CSV table of C-alpha atoms and ligand atoms in Angstrom, one decimal:
chain,number,residue,atom,x,y,z
A,21,UNK,CA,-1.0,-119.7,-158.2
A,22,UNK,CA,1.6,-122.2,-157.2
A,23,UNK,CA,2.9,-124.8,-159.6
A,24,UNK,CA,4.3,-128.0,-158.4
A,25,UNK,CA,8.0,-128.7,-158.9
A,26,UNK,CA,7.3,-131.2,-161.7
A,27,UNK,CA,5.2,-128.6,-163.6
A,28,UNK,CA,7.8,-125.9,-163.1
A,29,UNK,CA,10.6,-128.3,-164.3
A,30,UNK,CA,8.6,-129.0,-167.5
A,31,UNK,CA,8.4,-125.3,-168.2
A,32,UNK,CA,12.1,-124.8,-167.5
A,33,UNK,CA,12.9,-127.8,-169.7
A,34,UNK,CA,10.8,-126.4,-172.6
A,35,UNK,CA,12.8,-123.2,-172.5
A,36,UNK,CA,16.0,-125.1,-172.9
A,37,UNK,CA,17.3,-125.3,-169.3
A,38,UNK,CA,19.1,-128.4,-168.4
A,39,UNK,CA,16.9,-130.2,-166.1
A,40,UNK,CA,17.3,-134.0,-165.4
A,41,UNK,CA,14.2,-136.1,-166.6
A,42,UNK,CA,11.8,-137.4,-164.0
A,43,UNK,CA,8.6,-139.2,-163.5
A,44,UNK,CA,5.6,-138.3,-161.3
A,45,UNK,CA,4.1,-141.3,-159.5
A,46,UNK,CA,1.4,-141.9,-156.8
A,47,UNK,CA,2.4,-145.4,-155.5
A,48,UNK,CA,5.5,-146.9,-154.1
A,49,UNK,CA,5.3,-149.6,-156.9
A,50,UNK,CA,5.2,-147.0,-159.6
A,51,UNK,CA,8.2,-145.2,-157.8
A,52,UNK,CA,10.2,-148.6,-158.1
A,53,UNK,CA,9.4,-149.1,-161.8
A,54,UNK,CA,10.3,-145.4,-162.5
A,55,UNK,CA,13.6,-145.9,-160.6
A,56,UNK,CA,14.3,-148.9,-162.8
A,57,UNK,CA,13.7,-146.9,-166.0
A,58,UNK,CA,15.7,-144.0,-164.7
A,59,UNK,CA,18.9,-146.1,-164.0
A,60,UNK,CA,18.5,-147.3,-160.3
A,61,UNK,CA,20.0,-144.5,-158.2
A,62,UNK,CA,17.2,-141.8,-157.8
A,63,UNK,CA,16.0,-139.0,-155.7
A,64,UNK,CA,12.3,-139.2,-154.5
A,65,UNK,CA,10.7,-135.8,-154.0
A,66,UNK,CA,7.4,-134.9,-152.3
A,67,UNK,CA,5.2,-132.8,-154.6
A,68,UNK,CA,3.6,-130.2,-152.4
A,69,UNK,CA,3.4,-126.5,-152.6
A,70,UNK,CA,5.9,-125.9,-149.8
A,71,UNK,CA,9.6,-124.9,-149.7
A,72,UNK,CA,12.0,-126.7,-147.3
A,73,UNK,CA,10.9,-130.2,-148.2
A,74,UNK,CA,14.4,-131.4,-147.9
A,75,UNK,CA,14.6,-130.4,-144.2
A,76,UNK,CA,11.1,-131.8,-143.6
A,77,UNK,CA,12.2,-135.2,-144.9
A,78,UNK,CA,10.3,-134.9,-148.2
A,79,UNK,CA,13.4,-135.4,-150.4
A,80,UNK,CA,15.3,-138.7,-150.1
A,81,UNK,CA,18.1,-140.4,-152.0
A,82,UNK,CA,17.5,-144.1,-153.0
A,83,UNK,CA,20.4,-146.3,-154.1
A,84,UNK,CA,18.2,-148.9,-155.9
A,85,UNK,CA,14.7,-149.3,-157.3
A,86,UNK,CA,13.8,-151.4,-154.1
A,87,UNK,CA,15.0,-148.6,-152.0
A,88,UNK,CA,13.1,-146.2,-154.1
A,89,UNK,CA,9.9,-148.2,-153.3
A,90,UNK,CA,10.7,-147.9,-149.6
A,91,UNK,CA,11.5,-144.2,-149.6
A,92,UNK,CA,8.4,-143.4,-151.8
A,93,UNK,CA,6.3,-145.3,-149.2
A,94,UNK,CA,7.8,-143.1,-146.5
A,95,UNK,CA,7.1,-139.9,-148.3
A,96,UNK,CA,3.8,-140.6,-149.8
A,97,UNK,CA,1.1,-139.7,-147.2
A,98,UNK,CA,3.4,-137.6,-145.1
A,99,UNK,CA,2.4,-134.2,-144.1
A,100,UNK,CA,4.8,-131.2,-144.9
A,101,UNK,CA,3.6,-127.8,-143.6
A,102,UNK,CA,0.1,-129.0,-143.4
A,103,UNK,CA,0.0,-130.4,-146.9
A,104,UNK,CA,-0.4,-134.2,-147.5
A,105,UNK,CA,1.9,-135.7,-150.1
A,106,UNK,CA,-0.2,-137.4,-152.7
A,107,UNK,CA,2.5,-137.6,-155.5
A,108,UNK,CA,6.3,-138.0,-155.6
A,109,UNK,CA,8.7,-137.0,-158.4
A,110,UNK,CA,11.4,-139.5,-159.1
A,111,UNK,CA,14.5,-138.1,-160.7
A,112,UNK,CA,17.9,-139.7,-161.4
A,113,UNK,CA,20.2,-138.7,-158.7
A,114,UNK,CA,22.8,-136.2,-159.9
A,115,UNK,CA,26.2,-136.0,-158.2
A,116,UNK,CA,26.5,-132.6,-156.7
A,117,UNK,CA,29.8,-130.6,-156.6
A,118,UNK,CA,28.3,-127.3,-155.7
A,119,UNK,CA,24.8,-125.8,-155.0
A,120,UNK,CA,23.9,-122.2,-156.0
A,121,UNK,CA,20.7,-120.2,-156.1
A,122,UNK,CA,19.1,-118.4,-159.0
A,123,UNK,CA,15.7,-116.6,-158.9
A,124,UNK,CA,13.6,-113.8,-160.3
A,125,UNK,CA,11.0,-111.8,-158.5
A,126,UNK,CA,8.8,-108.8,-159.2
A,127,UNK,CA,10.3,-106.2,-157.0
A,128,UNK,CA,7.8,-103.6,-155.9
A,129,UNK,CA,10.3,-101.0,-154.8
A,130,UNK,CA,11.9,-100.8,-158.3
A,131,UNK,CA,8.8,-101.8,-160.2
A,132,UNK,CA,10.9,-104.3,-162.2
A,133,UNK,CA,11.8,-108.0,-162.4
A,134,UNK,CA,14.9,-108.6,-160.2
A,135,UNK,CA,17.2,-111.5,-161.2
A,136,UNK,CA,19.0,-112.7,-158.0
A,137,UNK,CA,21.8,-115.2,-157.7
A,138,UNK,CA,23.8,-116.6,-154.7
A,139,UNK,CA,26.7,-119.0,-154.4
A,140,UNK,CA,25.2,-120.1,-151.1
A,141,UNK,CA,22.4,-122.1,-152.6
A,142,UNK,CA,20.8,-125.3,-151.5
A,143,UNK,CA,19.4,-124.2,-148.2
A,144,UNK,CA,16.9,-121.5,-147.3
A,145,UNK,CA,17.6,-118.5,-149.4
A,146,UNK,CA,15.7,-116.5,-146.7
A,147,UNK,CA,18.2,-117.6,-144.1
A,148,UNK,CA,21.2,-116.5,-146.5
A,149,UNK,CA,19.4,-113.1,-146.9
A,150,UNK,CA,19.1,-112.6,-143.3
A,151,UNK,CA,22.4,-113.7,-142.1
A,152,UNK,CA,24.8,-113.0,-145.0
A,153,UNK,CA,23.0,-110.6,-147.3
A,154,UNK,CA,26.5,-109.9,-149.0
A,155,UNK,CA,26.2,-113.4,-150.6
A,156,UNK,CA,23.2,-112.4,-152.8
A,157,UNK,CA,23.7,-110.6,-156.0
A,158,UNK,CA,20.8,-108.7,-157.7
A,159,UNK,CA,20.2,-107.0,-161.0
A,160,UNK,CA,16.9,-105.1,-161.8
A,161,UNK,CA,15.8,-105.7,-165.4
A,162,UNK,CA,14.3,-103.0,-167.7
A,163,UNK,CA,11.3,-105.0,-169.0
A,164,UNK,CA,11.5,-103.1,-172.3
A,165,UNK,CA,14.9,-104.7,-173.1
A,166,UNK,CA,14.7,-108.0,-171.0
A,167,UNK,CA,17.8,-109.4,-169.3
A,168,UNK,CA,20.7,-108.3,-171.4
A,169,UNK,CA,23.7,-110.7,-172.1
A,170,UNK,CA,26.1,-108.6,-170.1
A,171,UNK,CA,23.9,-108.5,-167.1
A,172,UNK,CA,23.5,-112.3,-167.2
A,173,UNK,CA,27.2,-112.8,-167.5
A,174,UNK,CA,27.8,-110.4,-164.7
A,175,UNK,CA,25.6,-112.4,-162.4
A,176,UNK,CA,27.0,-115.7,-163.6
A,177,UNK,CA,30.5,-114.5,-162.7
A,178,UNK,CA,29.3,-114.2,-159.1
A,179,UNK,CA,28.6,-118.0,-159.1
A,180,UNK,CA,31.3,-119.6,-161.1
A,181,UNK,CA,35.1,-119.1,-162.0
A,182,UNK,CA,35.4,-121.5,-164.9
A,183,UNK,CA,34.3,-119.8,-168.1
A,184,UNK,CA,32.2,-122.8,-169.4
A,185,UNK,CA,30.3,-122.8,-166.2
A,186,UNK,CA,29.9,-119.0,-166.3
A,187,UNK,CA,28.5,-119.1,-169.8
A,188,UNK,CA,26.2,-122.0,-169.0
A,189,UNK,CA,24.9,-120.2,-166.0
A,190,UNK,CA,24.4,-116.9,-168.0
A,191,UNK,CA,22.4,-118.9,-170.6
A,192,UNK,CA,20.2,-120.4,-167.9
A,193,UNK,CA,19.5,-117.0,-166.4
A,194,UNK,CA,18.4,-115.8,-169.8
A,195,UNK,CA,16.3,-118.8,-170.4
A,196,UNK,CA,14.8,-118.4,-166.8
A,197,UNK,CA,13.9,-114.8,-167.6
A,198,UNK,CA,12.0,-115.9,-170.7
A,199,UNK,CA,10.1,-118.5,-168.6
A,200,UNK,CA,9.3,-115.8,-165.9
A,201,UNK,CA,7.8,-113.5,-168.6
A,202,UNK,CA,6.2,-116.1,-170.7
A,203,UNK,CA,4.4,-117.7,-167.7
A,204,UNK,CA,3.3,-114.4,-166.3
A,205,UNK,CA,5.3,-115.5,-163.0
A,206,UNK,CA,5.7,-113.3,-159.9
A,207,UNK,CA,8.5,-115.6,-158.8
A,208,UNK,CA,10.7,-118.2,-160.3
A,209,UNK,CA,13.5,-120.0,-158.6
A,210,UNK,CA,16.2,-122.7,-159.2
A,211,UNK,CA,17.5,-123.9,-155.9
A,212,UNK,CA,19.9,-125.7,-156.1
A,213,UNK,CA,21.4,-124.7,-159.4
A,214,UNK,CA,24.0,-127.4,-159.2
A,215,UNK,CA,27.3,-128.3,-160.7
A,216,UNK,CA,28.3,-131.8,-161.1
A,217,UNK,CA,31.9,-133.2,-160.6
A,218,UNK,CA,32.3,-133.3,-164.5
A,219,UNK,CA,31.4,-129.6,-164.7
A,220,UNK,CA,27.9,-129.5,-166.0
A,221,UNK,CA,25.3,-126.9,-164.6
A,222,UNK,CA,21.9,-128.3,-163.8
A,223,UNK,CA,18.7,-127.2,-162.4
A,224,UNK,CA,17.8,-129.7,-159.7
A,225,UNK,CA,14.7,-128.0,-158.2
A,226,UNK,CA,12.3,-125.5,-159.7
A,227,UNK,CA,9.7,-123.3,-158.1
A,228,UNK,CA,7.3,-121.1,-160.0
A,229,UNK,CA,4.5,-118.9,-158.8
A,230,UNK,CA,2.2,-117.5,-161.4
A,231,UNK,CA,0.3,-114.1,-160.9
A,232,UNK,CA,-3.4,-115.1,-160.9
A,233,UNK,CA,-4.2,-112.0,-163.1
A,234,UNK,CA,-2.1,-113.6,-165.9
A,235,UNK,CA,-4.0,-116.9,-166.0
A,236,UNK,CA,-6.8,-115.7,-168.0
A,237,UNK,CA,-4.6,-115.4,-171.1
A,238,UNK,CA,-2.6,-118.6,-170.3
A,239,UNK,CA,-5.1,-121.4,-170.3
A,240,UNK,CA,-2.4,-124.0,-170.6
A,241,UNK,CA,-0.9,-122.8,-167.3
A,242,UNK,CA,-4.3,-122.2,-165.6
A,243,UNK,CA,-4.9,-125.9,-166.4
A,244,UNK,CA,-2.0,-126.9,-164.2
A,245,UNK,CA,-3.8,-125.7,-161.0
A,246,UNK,CA,-4.1,-128.5,-158.4
A,247,UNK,CA,-7.3,-128.0,-156.4
A,248,UNK,CA,-6.3,-130.7,-154.0
A,249,UNK,CA,-3.4,-128.6,-152.7
A,250,UNK,CA,-5.3,-125.5,-152.1
A,251,UNK,CA,-7.2,-124.4,-149.0
A,252,UNK,CA,-10.9,-125.5,-149.5
A,253,UNK,CA,-12.3,-122.2,-148.5
A,254,UNK,CA,-10.1,-120.4,-151.0
A,255,UNK,CA,-11.1,-122.7,-153.9
A,256,UNK,CA,-14.8,-122.2,-152.9
A,257,UNK,CA,-14.4,-118.4,-152.8
A,258,UNK,CA,-12.8,-118.4,-156.2
A,259,UNK,CA,-15.6,-120.5,-157.7
A,260,UNK,CA,-18.1,-118.1,-156.4
A,261,UNK,CA,-16.2,-115.1,-157.8
A,262,UNK,CA,-15.1,-113.8,-154.4
A,263,UNK,CA,-11.7,-112.4,-153.5
A,264,UNK,CA,-11.0,-113.9,-150.2
A,265,UNK,CA,-7.8,-114.3,-148.1
A,266,UNK,CA,-8.0,-116.0,-144.7
A,267,UNK,CA,-6.4,-114.2,-141.8
A,268,UNK,CA,-5.9,-115.2,-138.1
A,269,UNK,CA,-8.4,-112.8,-136.4
A,270,UNK,CA,-12.0,-113.1,-135.0
A,271,UNK,CA,-14.0,-110.4,-136.9
A,272,UNK,CA,-15.3,-112.0,-140.2
A,273,UNK,CA,-15.6,-109.3,-142.8
A,274,UNK,CA,-17.9,-109.2,-145.8
A,275,UNK,CA,-17.3,-106.1,-147.8
A,276,UNK,CA,-17.8,-104.9,-151.4
A,277,UNK,CA,-14.7,-103.4,-153.2
A,278,UNK,CA,-11.2,-104.1,-152.3
A,279,UNK,CA,-10.4,-100.5,-151.2
A,280,UNK,CA,-13.4,-100.5,-148.7
A,281,UNK,CA,-12.4,-104.1,-147.6
A,282,UNK,CA,-8.9,-102.8,-146.7
A,283,UNK,CA,-10.3,-99.8,-145.0
A,284,UNK,CA,-12.7,-102.0,-142.9
A,285,UNK,CA,-9.7,-104.1,-141.8
A,286,UNK,CA,-7.8,-101.0,-140.9
A,287,UNK,CA,-10.7,-99.7,-138.8
A,288,UNK,CA,-11.2,-103.2,-137.1
A,289,UNK,CA,-7.5,-103.0,-136.1
A,290,UNK,CA,-7.8,-99.4,-135.1
A,291,UNK,CA,-10.5,-100.3,-132.6
A,292,UNK,CA,-8.5,-103.1,-131.1
A,293,UNK,CA,-9.9,-106.1,-133.2
A,294,UNK,CA,-8.3,-108.4,-135.5
A,295,UNK,CA,-9.9,-109.2,-139.0
A,296,UNK,CA,-10.5,-112.9,-139.6
A,297,UNK,CA,-10.4,-112.4,-143.4
A,298,UNK,CA,-10.3,-110.1,-146.3
A,299,UNK,CA,-13.5,-110.7,-148.4
A,300,UNK,CA,-14.5,-108.6,-151.4
A,301,UNK,CA,-17.8,-109.7,-152.8
A,302,UNK,CA,-17.1,-107.4,-155.9
A,303,UNK,CA,-19.2,-105.0,-157.6
A,304,UNK,CA,-21.8,-107.0,-159.2
A,305,UNK,CA,-25.3,-107.5,-157.5
A,306,UNK,CA,-26.0,-111.1,-156.8
A,307,UNK,CA,-27.5,-112.6,-153.7
A,308,UNK,CA,-25.8,-115.8,-154.3
A,309,UNK,CA,-22.4,-114.3,-153.7
A,310,UNK,CA,-23.5,-113.2,-150.3
A,311,UNK,CA,-24.8,-116.6,-149.5
A,312,UNK,CA,-21.3,-118.1,-150.6
A,313,UNK,CA,-19.5,-115.4,-148.6
A,314,UNK,CA,-21.5,-116.1,-145.4
A,315,UNK,CA,-20.8,-119.9,-145.8
A,316,UNK,CA,-17.0,-119.3,-146.2
A,317,UNK,CA,-16.8,-116.9,-143.2
A,318,UNK,CA,-18.9,-119.0,-140.9
A,319,UNK,CA,-16.9,-122.2,-141.8
A,320,UNK,CA,-13.9,-120.3,-140.0
A,321,UNK,CA,-14.2,-121.4,-136.3
A,322,UNK,CA,-12.2,-118.4,-135.2
A,323,UNK,CA,-14.8,-116.0,-136.3
A,324,UNK,CA,-16.8,-114.7,-133.4
A,325,UNK,CA,-18.7,-111.9,-135.1
A,326,UNK,CA,-19.6,-111.2,-138.8
A,327,UNK,CA,-19.4,-107.7,-140.1
A,328,UNK,CA,-21.0,-106.6,-143.3
A,329,UNK,CA,-19.8,-103.3,-144.7
A,330,UNK,CA,-21.6,-102.5,-147.9
A,331,UNK,CA,-21.3,-99.2,-149.8
A,332,UNK,CA,-24.0,-99.5,-152.5
A,333,UNK,CA,-23.1,-98.2,-155.9
A,334,UNK,CA,-23.2,-100.8,-158.5
A,335,UNK,CA,-23.7,-103.4,-155.7
A,336,UNK,CA,-27.4,-103.0,-154.6
A,337,UNK,CA,-28.0,-102.9,-151.0
A,338,UNK,CA,-31.3,-104.9,-151.4
A,339,UNK,CA,-29.5,-107.7,-153.3
A,340,UNK,CA,-27.0,-108.0,-150.3
A,341,UNK,CA,-30.0,-107.9,-147.9
A,342,UNK,CA,-31.6,-110.8,-149.9
A,343,UNK,CA,-28.4,-112.8,-149.8
A,344,UNK,CA,-28.1,-112.5,-146.0
A,345,UNK,CA,-31.8,-113.4,-145.5
A,346,UNK,CA,-31.5,-116.4,-147.8
A,347,UNK,CA,-28.3,-117.7,-146.2
A,348,UNK,CA,-29.5,-117.3,-142.7
A,349,UNK,CA,-32.8,-118.9,-143.6
A,350,UNK,CA,-31.0,-122.0,-144.7
A,351,UNK,CA,-28.7,-122.3,-141.7
A,352,UNK,CA,-29.4,-119.9,-138.8
A,353,UNK,CA,-26.3,-118.0,-137.7
A,354,UNK,CA,-24.7,-119.2,-134.5
A,355,UNK,CA,-22.8,-115.8,-134.3
A,356,UNK,CA,-23.8,-112.2,-134.1
A,357,UNK,CA,-24.2,-110.2,-137.2
A,358,UNK,CA,-23.4,-106.6,-137.6
A,359,UNK,CA,-24.7,-105.1,-140.8
A,360,UNK,CA,-23.7,-101.6,-142.2
A,361,UNK,CA,-25.1,-100.6,-145.5
A,362,UNK,CA,-25.7,-97.3,-147.3
A,363,UNK,CA,-26.3,-96.3,-150.9
A,364,UNK,CA,-28.3,-97.9,-153.8
A,365,UNK,CA,-31.6,-99.2,-152.6
A,366,UNK,CA,-30.7,-98.8,-149.0
A,367,UNK,CA,-34.4,-98.4,-147.9
A,368,UNK,CA,-35.5,-101.6,-149.6
A,369,UNK,CA,-32.6,-103.3,-148.0
A,370,UNK,CA,-33.4,-102.0,-144.4
A,371,UNK,CA,-37.1,-103.2,-145.0
A,372,UNK,CA,-36.0,-106.7,-146.2
A,373,UNK,CA,-33.7,-107.1,-143.2
A,374,UNK,CA,-36.2,-105.7,-140.7
A,375,UNK,CA,-38.8,-108.3,-141.9
A,376,UNK,CA,-36.3,-111.0,-141.3
A,377,UNK,CA,-35.4,-109.7,-137.7
A,378,UNK,CA,-32.2,-108.0,-138.5
A,379,UNK,CA,-31.3,-104.4,-138.1
A,380,UNK,CA,-28.8,-102.3,-140.1
A,381,UNK,CA,-26.5,-99.4,-139.5
A,382,UNK,CA,-25.5,-96.7,-141.8
A,383,UNK,CA,-22.5,-95.5,-140.1
A,384,UNK,CA,-19.3,-97.5,-140.7
A,385,UNK,CA,-17.4,-96.4,-137.7
A,386,UNK,CA,-20.2,-97.3,-135.4
A,387,UNK,CA,-20.6,-100.8,-137.0
A,388,UNK,CA,-16.9,-101.6,-136.6
A,389,UNK,CA,-17.0,-100.5,-133.0
A,390,UNK,CA,-20.0,-102.7,-132.4
A,391,UNK,CA,-18.3,-105.8,-134.1
A,392,UNK,CA,-15.0,-105.4,-132.3
A,393,UNK,CA,-16.9,-105.1,-128.9
A,394,UNK,CA,-18.9,-108.2,-129.7
A,395,UNK,CA,-15.9,-110.1,-130.7
A,396,UNK,CA,-14.1,-109.2,-127.3
A,397,UNK,CA,-17.3,-110.1,-125.3
A,398,UNK,CA,-17.2,-113.5,-126.9
A,399,UNK,CA,-13.6,-114.2,-126.4
B,429,GDP,P1,13.5,-128.2,-151.1
B,429,GDP,O1,14.2,-128.5,-149.8
B,429,GDP,O2,12.0,-128.3,-151.1
B,429,GDP,O3,14.0,-127.0,-151.7
B,429,GDP,O4,13.8,-129.5,-152.2
B,429,GDP,P2,15.2,-129.5,-153.3
B,429,GDP,O5,14.7,-130.2,-154.4
B,429,GDP,O6,15.8,-128.3,-153.3
B,429,GDP,O7,16.0,-130.6,-152.4
B,429,GDP,C1,16.7,-130.4,-151.3
B,429,GDP,C2,18.2,-130.9,-151.3
B,429,GDP,O8,18.1,-132.2,-151.7
B,429,GDP,C3,19.0,-130.1,-152.4
B,429,GDP,O9,19.6,-129.0,-151.9
B,429,GDP,C4,20.1,-131.3,-152.6
B,429,GDP,O10,21.0,-131.0,-151.7
B,429,GDP,C5,19.3,-132.5,-152.5
B,429,GDP,N1,19.1,-133.0,-153.8
B,429,GDP,C6,18.1,-132.7,-154.6
B,429,GDP,N2,18.3,-133.3,-155.8
B,429,GDP,C7,19.3,-134.2,-155.7
B,429,GDP,C8,20.0,-135.0,-156.6
B,429,GDP,O11,19.7,-135.3,-157.7
B,429,GDP,N3,21.2,-135.6,-156.1
B,429,GDP,C9,21.6,-135.3,-154.9
B,429,GDP,N4,22.8,-135.9,-154.5
B,429,GDP,N5,21.1,-134.5,-154.0
B,429,GDP,C10,19.9,-133.8,-154.5
B,430,MN,MN1,15.1,-126.4,-153.2
């Protein structure tokens, strides 16, 4: 789950990291009033789940409260990477002497959190990584001990020469590591980590991605979810208890179990097709999940054929069949359906489907080949 900048800032601030105060507003008039309270000269920042807002025109400096209103009017309602800006953050404009980068990610290779810093901050860190990788410094942290003081100091020395600034940055890295662990994050970033002309070190931007699996034990963070800013089909899938990830292909997949869902996508690709999604209806037997899954898959206009691949264990094939019949009874399908099911209550499932005019296969390979062929025919 992505947090907005203003939410991430609040968590950083609570951990002691120096972050300028700000106010979140939804109208130009509120932006003007906020700017007045914050001392006149402010930065107006679009609150959307996208990086590169600066480049896209979503971060603007305003020299006065009146100008703050005008800039907020420009930014509210604009679209950045497909996301409509509904809120802006108003923060006092800091004077910037230098911009660095600090971030922590979960590194799959070392299976540890990796703390990264770069003196080339401010802009796209991906670009720095691609063009001048020698400007990024990393330390893998043993989660049993956390980020140790000497590791934090070592990284901070890569950013600054003045000892006060080095100490300030080291402290910020240790605090950032606490936020990362306490929030159950998979990524946290400060970019820019700025210095001011009078030597202070400040976090001027914050990005935090929380691992969805950590949300159950962190209700206060789960409550920060902004449904407005997520893809509607993904919201719908989560509410229905489905694991769904939209992809760009044409074969809509409805599968039980993540492993089988991955194997199905592999096989679709193997036979020259492209999966339109990953969708795991999970282990439980519930026709309603199948109804929801079909609604979500058919809402995707790229889908040319729908492929069910069910290996009945705890999931009962007859429940899946009932879901298919119920869903297609309500809204008849406008695209072909290929059904493969085998396992628990397979015979009942075949009977239910047959009565409704559907046929089912038991062989996965054959089902995938059929689905890919149909998708190609309908190109
Ligand atoms: P991003 O483009 O989405 O990462 O948004 P940022 O919050 O990082 O803002 C982009 C750029 O705007 C920063 O790299 C800064 O150069 C500039 N910026 C952000 N906040 C301030 C500020 O308080 N004062 C000044 N002068 N520039 C700022
Ligand atoms: Mn930034």
